[in-house]
Every structure is written in structure tokens, then in C-alpha cells.
Tab-separated table of C-alpha atoms in Angstrom:
chain	number	residue	atom	x	y	z
A	1	MET	CA	105.016	70.960	81.115
A	2	SER	CA	102.424	73.432	83.040
A	3	ALA	CA	103.720	74.860	86.286
A	4	GLU	CA	100.055	74.268	87.171
A	5	ALA	CA	101.241	70.524	87.641
A	6	LYS	CA	100.425	69.343	90.812
A	7	VAL	CA	103.997	68.462	92.591
A	8	SER	CA	105.021	66.396	95.711
A	9	VAL	CA	106.506	68.210	98.777
A	10	ALA	CA	109.629	68.905	97.888
A	11	SER	CA	112.662	67.639	100.725
A	12	LEU	CA	113.289	71.449	101.405
A	13	PRO	CA	110.716	74.246	101.241
A	14	ILE	CA	110.779	77.304	98.880
A	15	ALA	CA	111.723	80.732	100.628
A	16	LEU	CA	109.301	83.470	99.261
A	17	ASP	CA	109.841	87.131	99.705
A	18	ALA	CA	106.286	87.680	100.888
A	19	ALA	CA	107.241	91.317	101.482
A	20	GLY	CA	108.392	91.925	97.938
A	21	GLY	CA	106.532	93.411	94.673
A	22	ASP	CA	104.097	96.184	94.224
A	23	ASN	CA	101.439	94.875	95.986
A	24	GLY	CA	102.803	94.023	99.316
A	25	VAL	CA	102.031	90.614	101.336
A	26	ALA	CA	98.641	90.089	100.247
A	27	PRO	CA	99.173	88.088	96.697
A	28	ASN	CA	102.185	86.770	98.020
A	29	VAL	CA	100.649	84.955	101.020
A	30	GLU	CA	97.590	84.017	98.999
A	31	GLY	CA	99.898	82.529	96.063
A	32	ALA	CA	101.731	80.838	99.120
A	33	VAL	CA	98.590	78.895	100.009
A	34	LEU	CA	97.580	77.869	96.863
A	35	ALA	CA	101.108	76.598	96.412
A	36	ALA	CA	100.800	74.577	99.718
A	37	ARG	CA	97.632	73.108	98.644
A	38	ALA	CA	99.205	71.725	95.837
A	39	GLY	CA	101.865	69.937	97.989
A	40	VAL	CA	104.595	72.853	98.117
A	41	SER	CA	106.515	73.666	101.428
A	42	VAL	CA	107.107	77.485	101.501
A	43	LEU	CA	109.060	79.755	104.143
A	44	LEU	CA	106.967	82.971	103.886
A	45	VAL	CA	109.723	85.494	104.667
A	46	GLY	CA	108.711	89.051	105.624
A	47	GLU	CA	107.516	91.141	108.800
A	48	ARG	CA	106.334	88.453	111.131
A	49	VAL	CA	103.183	90.391	112.472
A	50	ALA	CA	101.771	91.553	109.138
A	51	LEU	CA	102.258	87.586	107.653
A	52	HIS	CA	100.417	86.293	110.704
A	53	ALA	CA	97.828	88.450	109.993
A	54	GLU	CA	97.671	87.922	106.597
A	55	LEU	CA	97.807	84.244	106.599
A	56	GLY	CA	95.063	84.092	109.325
A	57	LYS	CA	92.436	85.127	106.491
A	58	TYR	CA	92.906	81.846	105.231
A	59	PRO	CA	90.957	78.933	107.163
A	60	GLY	CA	93.079	75.817	107.609
A	61	SER	CA	95.983	77.428	106.520
A	62	ALA	CA	97.914	75.898	110.102
A	63	ALA	CA	97.719	72.879	108.603
A	64	LEU	CA	99.501	73.684	105.677
A	65	PRO	CA	103.038	73.369	105.022
A	66	LEU	CA	103.894	76.704	105.898
A	67	GLU	CA	106.280	78.416	107.973
A	68	ILE	CA	106.709	82.159	108.533
A	69	VAL	CA	110.312	83.626	108.945
A	70	ASP	CA	111.202	86.874	110.357
A	71	ALA	CA	112.701	89.613	108.326
A	72	PRO	CA	112.562	93.006	109.286
A	73	ASP	CA	113.719	95.012	106.115
A	74	VAL	CA	112.365	95.320	102.682
A	75	ILE	CA	114.093	96.990	99.631
A	76	GLY	CA	111.556	99.059	97.999
A	77	MET	CA	110.990	99.057	94.341
A	78	ASP	CA	111.933	102.451	93.960
A	79	GLU	CA	115.260	102.031	96.073
A	80	HIS	CA	118.640	101.198	94.449
A	81	ALA	CA	119.915	97.306	94.254
A	82	ALA	CA	123.111	98.316	95.772
A	83	GLY	CA	121.130	98.242	99.106
A	84	VAL	CA	121.753	94.877	99.209
A	85	ARG	CA	125.298	94.605	100.615
A	86	SER	CA	124.273	96.784	103.633
A	87	ARG	CA	120.925	95.484	104.449
A	88	SER	CA	121.271	91.987	105.965
A	89	GLY	CA	117.653	91.861	107.555
A	90	ALA	CA	115.986	92.596	103.987
A	91	SER	CA	113.813	89.789	103.245
A	92	ILE	CA	115.439	89.331	99.566
A	93	ASN	CA	118.643	88.559	101.309
A	94	VAL	CA	116.938	86.248	104.323
A	95	CYS	CA	115.777	84.085	101.266
A	96	THR	CA	118.789	83.554	99.411
A	97	ARG	CA	120.873	83.224	102.951
A	98	LEU	CA	118.238	80.183	103.826
A	99	VAL	CA	119.089	78.773	100.342
A	100	LYS	CA	122.762	78.917	101.125
A	101	ASP	CA	122.303	77.492	104.334
A	102	GLY	CA	120.556	74.675	103.171
A	103	ARG	CA	117.258	75.427	104.631
A	104	ALA	CA	115.711	76.216	101.585
A	105	ALA	CA	115.557	74.854	98.008
A	106	ALA	CA	115.216	78.027	96.424
A	107	ALA	CA	114.189	81.552	96.742
A	108	VAL	CA	111.269	83.434	94.937
A	109	SER	CA	110.976	87.162	94.958
A	110	MET	CA	108.125	89.081	93.122
A	111	GLY	CA	110.212	92.294	94.495
A	112	HIS	CA	113.279	94.606	92.983
A	113	SER	CA	114.354	92.309	90.193
A	114	GLY	CA	117.724	93.925	90.493
A	115	ALA	CA	118.103	93.267	94.458
A	116	THR	CA	117.199	90.230	93.705
A	117	MET	CA	119.633	89.488	90.916
A	118	ALA	CA	122.369	91.395	93.303
A	119	SER	CA	121.446	88.983	96.211
A	120	ALA	CA	121.795	85.947	94.652
A	121	LEU	CA	124.945	86.711	92.658
A	122	LEU	CA	126.749	87.862	96.137
A	123	THR	CA	125.214	84.977	98.087
A	124	PHE	CA	125.448	82.318	95.854
A	125	GLY	CA	128.375	83.345	93.547
A	126	ARG	CA	128.537	81.528	89.527
A	127	ILE	CA	128.700	78.001	88.688
A	128	LYS	CA	132.160	77.452	87.752
A	129	GLY	CA	132.607	78.004	83.849
A	130	VAL	CA	129.845	80.798	83.928
A	131	GLU	CA	130.880	84.268	83.312
A	132	ARG	CA	127.604	86.034	83.562
A	133	PRO	CA	124.384	84.591	85.167
A	134	ALA	CA	121.297	85.290	82.597
A	135	ILE	CA	117.473	85.900	83.126
A	136	LEU	CA	115.845	82.982	81.359
A	137	THR	CA	111.756	83.974	80.662
A	138	HIS	CA	109.266	82.254	78.160
A	139	LEU	CA	107.155	83.921	75.675
A	140	PRO	CA	104.059	82.370	73.902
A	141	ALA	CA	104.489	81.024	70.835
A	142	ARG	CA	102.531	79.116	67.819
A	143	GLY	CA	102.964	75.506	69.073
A	144	GLY	CA	103.910	76.460	72.760
A	145	MET	CA	106.426	78.952	73.839
A	146	THR	CA	110.003	80.368	73.068
A	147	THR	CA	112.767	80.528	76.128
A	148	LEU	CA	114.368	84.017	75.659
A	149	LEU	CA	117.652	84.541	77.589
A	150	ASP	CA	119.151	87.160	78.549
A	151	ALA	CA	116.021	88.692	79.505
A	152	GLY	CA	117.662	91.980	80.994
A	153	ALA	CA	120.693	90.849	83.698
A	154	ASN	CA	123.512	92.239	81.215
A	155	ALA	CA	123.359	94.563	78.647
A	156	ASP	CA	127.089	94.182	77.650
A	157	VAL	CA	128.448	90.603	76.713
A	158	LYS	CA	130.917	88.638	75.265
A	159	ALA	CA	130.327	86.090	72.578
A	160	SER	CA	131.073	83.573	74.847
A	161	SER	CA	128.043	84.427	77.061
A	162	TYR	CA	125.840	83.259	74.048
A	163	ALA	CA	127.074	79.705	74.245
A	164	GLN	CA	127.502	79.562	78.012
A	165	TRP	CA	123.314	80.646	78.172
A	166	ALA	CA	122.676	78.238	75.075
A	167	ARG	CA	123.990	75.437	76.936
A	168	LEU	CA	122.151	76.906	80.287
A	169	ALA	CA	118.824	76.782	78.841
A	170	THR	CA	119.103	73.612	77.271
A	171	VAL	CA	119.855	71.800	80.378
A	172	TYR	CA	116.893	74.008	81.918
A	173	LEU	CA	114.577	72.599	79.233
A	174	LYS	CA	115.336	68.946	79.329
A	175	VAL	CA	114.896	69.162	83.333
A	176	LEU	CA	111.715	71.180	83.241
A	177	GLU	CA	110.055	70.609	80.004
A	178	ASP	CA	111.025	67.148	79.185
A	179	HIS	CA	112.672	68.686	75.908
A	180	ASP	CA	115.399	66.062	75.033
A	181	ASN	CA	117.261	68.190	72.087
A	182	PRO	CA	116.016	71.774	72.092
A	183	THR	CA	116.920	74.150	69.244
A	184	VAL	CA	118.869	77.223	69.875
A	185	GLY	CA	118.584	80.161	67.874
A	186	LEU	CA	120.843	83.462	67.656
A	187	LEU	CA	118.902	86.856	67.755
A	188	SER	CA	119.740	88.796	64.765
A	189	ILE	CA	119.030	91.082	61.562
A	190	GLY	CA	118.763	88.259	59.077
A	191	GLU	CA	118.903	84.405	58.943
A	192	GLU	CA	122.244	84.658	57.006
A	193	ASP	CA	125.579	83.475	58.799
A	194	HIS	CA	127.213	86.880	58.180
A	195	LYS	CA	124.219	89.213	59.267
A	196	GLY	CA	124.257	90.962	62.608
A	197	SER	CA	126.791	92.992	64.663
A	198	ALA	CA	130.501	92.175	65.024
A	199	LEU	CA	129.627	90.448	68.130
A	200	VAL	CA	126.613	88.337	66.840
A	201	ILE	CA	128.769	87.288	64.269
A	202	GLU	CA	131.550	86.243	66.524
A	203	ALA	CA	128.936	84.207	68.674
A	204	HIS	CA	127.472	82.947	65.846
A	205	ALA	CA	130.608	81.231	64.706
A	206	LEU	CA	131.290	80.087	68.435
A	207	LEU	CA	127.835	78.405	68.602
A	208	ARG	CA	128.316	76.667	65.035
A	209	ALA	CA	131.483	74.872	66.315
A	210	LEU	CA	129.596	73.760	69.424
A	211	HIS	CA	126.499	72.301	67.627
A	212	GLY	CA	126.311	68.519	68.725
A	213	LYS	CA	128.383	69.348	71.859
A	214	GLY	CA	125.794	69.781	74.499
A	215	ILE	CA	124.416	72.729	71.882
A	216	ASN	CA	121.822	71.922	69.010
A	217	PHE	CA	122.403	74.967	66.954
A	218	HIS	CA	119.708	76.195	64.256
A	219	GLY	CA	121.252	79.409	63.067
A	220	ASN	CA	120.498	82.629	63.397
A	221	VAL	CA	116.639	83.978	63.534
A	222	GLU	CA	115.043	87.351	63.367
A	223	GLY	CA	112.335	88.541	65.839
A	224	ARG	CA	109.166	87.508	64.396
A	225	ASP	CA	110.649	83.667	64.699
A	226	ILE	CA	110.541	84.360	68.674
A	227	PHE	CA	106.852	84.009	68.316
A	228	LEU	CA	106.425	81.710	65.598
A	229	GLY	CA	108.279	78.851	67.432
A	230	THR	CA	111.122	78.452	64.869
A	231	THR	CA	113.606	77.320	67.891
A	232	ASP	CA	112.610	76.403	71.227
A	233	ILE	CA	115.779	78.855	72.649
A	234	VAL	CA	116.366	82.524	71.647
A	235	VAL	CA	119.628	83.691	72.794
A	236	THR	CA	120.791	87.413	72.661
A	237	ASP	CA	122.105	90.467	74.972
A	238	GLY	CA	120.120	91.643	77.920
A	239	PHE	CA	119.224	94.627	76.310
A	240	THR	CA	117.932	93.415	73.638
A	241	GLY	CA	116.110	90.516	75.318
A	242	ASN	CA	114.656	93.090	77.822
A	243	VAL	CA	113.026	95.268	75.011
A	244	VAL	CA	111.723	92.125	73.402
A	245	LEU	CA	109.844	91.106	76.737
A	246	LYS	CA	108.350	94.272	77.396
A	247	LEU	CA	107.616	94.884	73.388
A	248	ALA	CA	105.688	91.634	73.734
A	249	GLU	CA	103.875	92.196	76.726
A	250	GLY	CA	102.915	95.882	75.930
A	251	GLU	CA	101.735	94.248	72.594
A	252	ALA	CA	99.321	91.588	73.823
A	253	ARG	CA	97.832	94.500	76.196
A	254	VAL	CA	97.081	96.498	72.932
A	255	MET	CA	95.907	93.602	70.806
A	256	PHE	CA	93.498	92.581	73.223
A	257	GLY	CA	92.443	95.977	73.601
A	258	TRP	CA	91.474	96.115	70.079
A	259	ILE	CA	89.646	92.662	70.083
A	260	ARG	CA	87.773	94.065	73.173
A	261	ASP	CA	86.768	97.566	71.928
A	262	ALA	CA	85.970	95.336	68.209
A	263	LEU	CA	83.465	93.197	70.148
A	264	ASN	CA	81.719	96.383	71.760
A	265	SER	CA	81.109	98.339	68.572
A	266	GLY	CA	77.986	97.132	68.386
A	267	LEU	CA	74.668	94.491	68.950
A	268	LYS	CA	76.100	92.058	66.172
A	269	SER	CA	79.303	92.466	67.776
A	270	ARG	CA	78.561	91.862	71.407
A	271	LEU	CA	76.654	88.842	70.000
A	272	GLY	CA	79.629	87.679	68.661
A	273	GLY	CA	81.661	87.982	71.496
A	274	LEU	CA	79.298	85.917	73.741
A	275	LEU	CA	79.909	82.966	70.911
A	276	VAL	CA	83.818	83.485	71.019
A	277	ARG	CA	84.427	84.192	74.822
A	278	GLY	CA	85.830	80.896	75.720
A	279	SER	CA	87.991	80.878	72.988
A	280	LEU	CA	89.366	84.360	73.872
A	281	ARG	CA	89.634	83.260	77.500
A	282	GLY	CA	91.864	80.299	76.405
A	283	LEU	CA	94.240	82.723	74.035
A	284	ALA	CA	94.296	85.191	77.176
A	285	ASP	CA	95.286	82.475	79.390
A	286	ARG	CA	98.071	81.512	76.664
A	287	MET	CA	99.562	84.739	76.549
A	288	ASP	CA	98.633	85.535	80.410
A	289	PRO	CA	102.723	85.851	81.927
A	290	SER	CA	101.676	84.567	85.450
A	291	THR	CA	101.607	80.570	83.650
A	292	TYR	CA	105.112	80.276	84.145
A	293	GLY	CA	104.809	82.724	87.297
A	294	ALA	CA	108.669	83.948	87.466
A	295	SER	CA	112.213	84.043	85.504
A	296	ILE	CA	114.945	82.175	86.623
A	297	LEU	CA	118.176	83.616	87.174
A	298	ILE	CA	120.410	81.038	85.572
A	299	GLY	CA	124.107	80.363	85.978
A	300	VAL	CA	123.985	80.893	89.709
A	301	ARG	CA	125.200	78.434	92.517
A	302	GLY	CA	121.306	78.444	93.946
A	303	LEU	CA	118.128	78.419	92.531
A	304	ALA	CA	116.701	81.954	92.227
A	305	PHE	CA	113.437	83.287	90.626
A	306	ILE	CA	112.302	86.834	89.855
A	307	GLY	CA	108.848	87.694	89.113
A	308	HIS	CA	106.904	90.597	88.036
A	309	GLY	CA	106.151	93.294	91.082
A	310	SER	CA	102.723	93.232	89.885
A	311	ALA	CA	102.087	89.629	90.463
A	312	ASN	CA	98.881	88.482	91.221
A	313	ALA	CA	98.462	85.062	93.432
A	314	THR	CA	98.183	82.693	90.653
A	315	ALA	CA	101.686	84.203	89.188
A	316	VAL	CA	103.209	83.258	93.324
A	317	LYS	CA	101.756	80.100	93.051
A	318	ASN	CA	103.029	78.888	89.552
A	319	ALA	CA	106.609	80.533	90.539
A	320	LEU	CA	106.818	78.662	93.710
A	321	LEU	CA	105.544	75.137	91.705
A	322	ARG	CA	108.266	75.893	89.215
A	323	ALA	CA	110.955	76.292	91.880
A	324	SER	CA	109.637	73.290	93.324
A	325	ARG	CA	110.156	71.155	90.371
A	326	ALA	CA	113.445	72.627	89.500
A	327	HIS	CA	114.645	71.473	92.796
A	328	GLU	CA	112.833	68.007	92.485
A	329	GLY	CA	114.368	67.462	89.196
A	330	LYS	CA	118.220	68.477	90.447
A	331	LEU	CA	118.345	71.240	88.182
A	332	LEU	CA	121.547	72.944	89.521
A	333	PRO	CA	123.692	69.479	90.052
A	334	ARG	CA	122.792	69.092	86.328
A	335	LEU	CA	123.805	72.468	85.593
A	336	GLU	CA	127.108	71.668	87.194
A	337	VAL	CA	127.958	68.679	85.433
A	338	ALA	CA	127.297	70.621	81.931
A	339	PHE	CA	130.030	73.085	82.723
A	340	GLY	CA	132.299	70.144	84.337
A	341	GLU	CA	135.392	68.561	83.234
A	342	GLY	CA	134.898	66.720	80.017
A	343	ALA	CA	132.364	69.404	78.595
A	344	ALA	CA	133.074	71.194	75.296
A	345	PRO	CA	135.142	74.907	76.026
A	346	LEU	CA	132.953	77.787	75.943
A	347	VAL	CA	135.321	80.486	75.451
A	348	GLY	CA	135.083	83.933	73.591
A	349	THR	CA	136.884	87.031	73.458
A	350	GLU	CA	135.890	90.545	75.029
A	351	ALA	CA	132.918	92.335	73.136
């Protein structure tokens, strides 16, 4: 289900770090206005005067479910995430406290990803039974999308982390994508059970033992399978996952550059380009990261979504809609149930 889908007004607003990101308040405020028009209530967190000035550019915004919450400080994109601990007035810390205090349903930030992860972990803590939260993201694939995690939160992991992430992602897809029994693949260098590092082989055995116990384990998958849609979910460590994510984004930009150059290479090519413009625009939309808006930090006891620093208003809007749907679908309580009493134990040894 696309994040574009219209939603009803949530019982709680979404807290948006309106000061975060490469481009300041402008795309955050515009995205919040678009989300509010779609029915999502938003708390704009940042420097009050700047946000009022930006919001004033949108006629009728006073009638929308938008509220400004003052935050005098912001952790810049070039600053260290460790500043989260000492800067209580930073916009991302204000956002996560609003969630913790029950005044907001979720926190969304296009700002410093490390600071967002640190703030969410420090403020919310972890779901019982989850050792390390992961960044869950989506990549375009044949027939739809592939859900990938971890996309950058944990470079060094245990075998048990793969199993925990598989279960988290399974529940996530059931709640947000209406997927009854998503398949899980373990990223490796070959499909055979014995392929991969010692850690991957150990994780494979653990996932295989948990097949049918809340996890629908397909087996090992290779890098190409991510884009073929071989499985609905692919689990890997955060170092590899982040490389995959950045490689996919970079390749998409290069590919569209090649297509643009080819279609502008001569008169016949330009005429042909006019004929396929609509199809290419649809393809570009499918590969646009703004479609899903932001990636969830899954495994913490609160809803936190992390977007690109260069996010545009569309990405901000879709992130807010996705966060609202996660809250309305009771994602967090369902994740906690999945790791509660009676669930199959997810155990492993240190990597």
C-alpha cells in the first residue's frame, strides 16, 4: 500500500523535526502542510519564529491540524551524534520526548540520522527481546518492493540479530502492507546453505530452525535477488545493508543519466524520447526514494522514522503519512506481542 493513500486524522499528531535536513525548514513545512491536507495532524518542532514565517507562506494553513512546538537548538548534519546526550533542547530530542510523554504518535526526522537513532534509543529504549534496533528500508524490485534491514544502524551483529530483524520486518509488512506471510531471505554469497561467512552460516541455521514459528524463511539470497523480488524481506548486517542501499541509489541516478543522454543524442532519439516520456516518468516514480519518505528505526519502544537529509516536500509528506499509518495500525503493540511470552526464542552467540 502506497504512503500516498489518504489517511484519517490520527488520535495523536506526528512530531516532525522541522529543523532537520540539508535544506532547513522549507521542505519540512511544505511536506507537513501536504500531509495535514491529507488528514495527518503534525507537530512542527523547531525555532518558533522561523516556522511561523514559513508556515505563513501557505494560505489556509491556520485551519489545518498543524501546531508549532518551540525547540531552540538543532543538531547539524556535520555535528557528532554524541551531542544528543547533552542537548536537551535539540529539535530531535524534543520530538522523541513528545512521543515518550504521549503527546505525539511518532517522531519523524530528515536530519542527522545518527542523532535520530541515538535520541530514539536513549528516549524509548528497546522492545524487550530485541538486542539491537535496525533501520528498515524499501528498495524497488520486480513486482513491487523488497524490504531490507539493517540499512545502517549496526555494523557488527550477532546471529540472533538476523532472526530478531526478520520477525520485526514480518510484523511491519503485515501491519503496513497487508502482507499475510512475507518471505525472508538471508543475504549471502550463494544460495546454498553452507555459503557465506561463519556468522551468516550460523544465522542461516537459526532462521531455518525458526521457519514456521513467526518467520517464513526462504533461505539464502544473493545481491541480485533484492531487485528480482525473490523474497519480501532481506536481512543483513548494517554495514552491508548500507552499502547495498547507497549502491542502488547511485546506480539508479547513473542509469537515468545514461537514458537521458541516449534520448538526447540526435533528432530521432529526441522524437523517440517524446513517445516514451510517460513510461519513463512512471519508472522514475517507482525508483524515487521519496515514495516511502523515510525508513523506520524498528526495535525501539516508540515509532521513529529517519529520512534523507536532502528530502523534498513529497518525501516529508509520505514519511508523515507512513508514520501515521504505523500508529493507527498499532505497529508498536503488535511488535511487542511478537516478542512477548510464548514467542519462539531468538537466541544466538556473539559474533
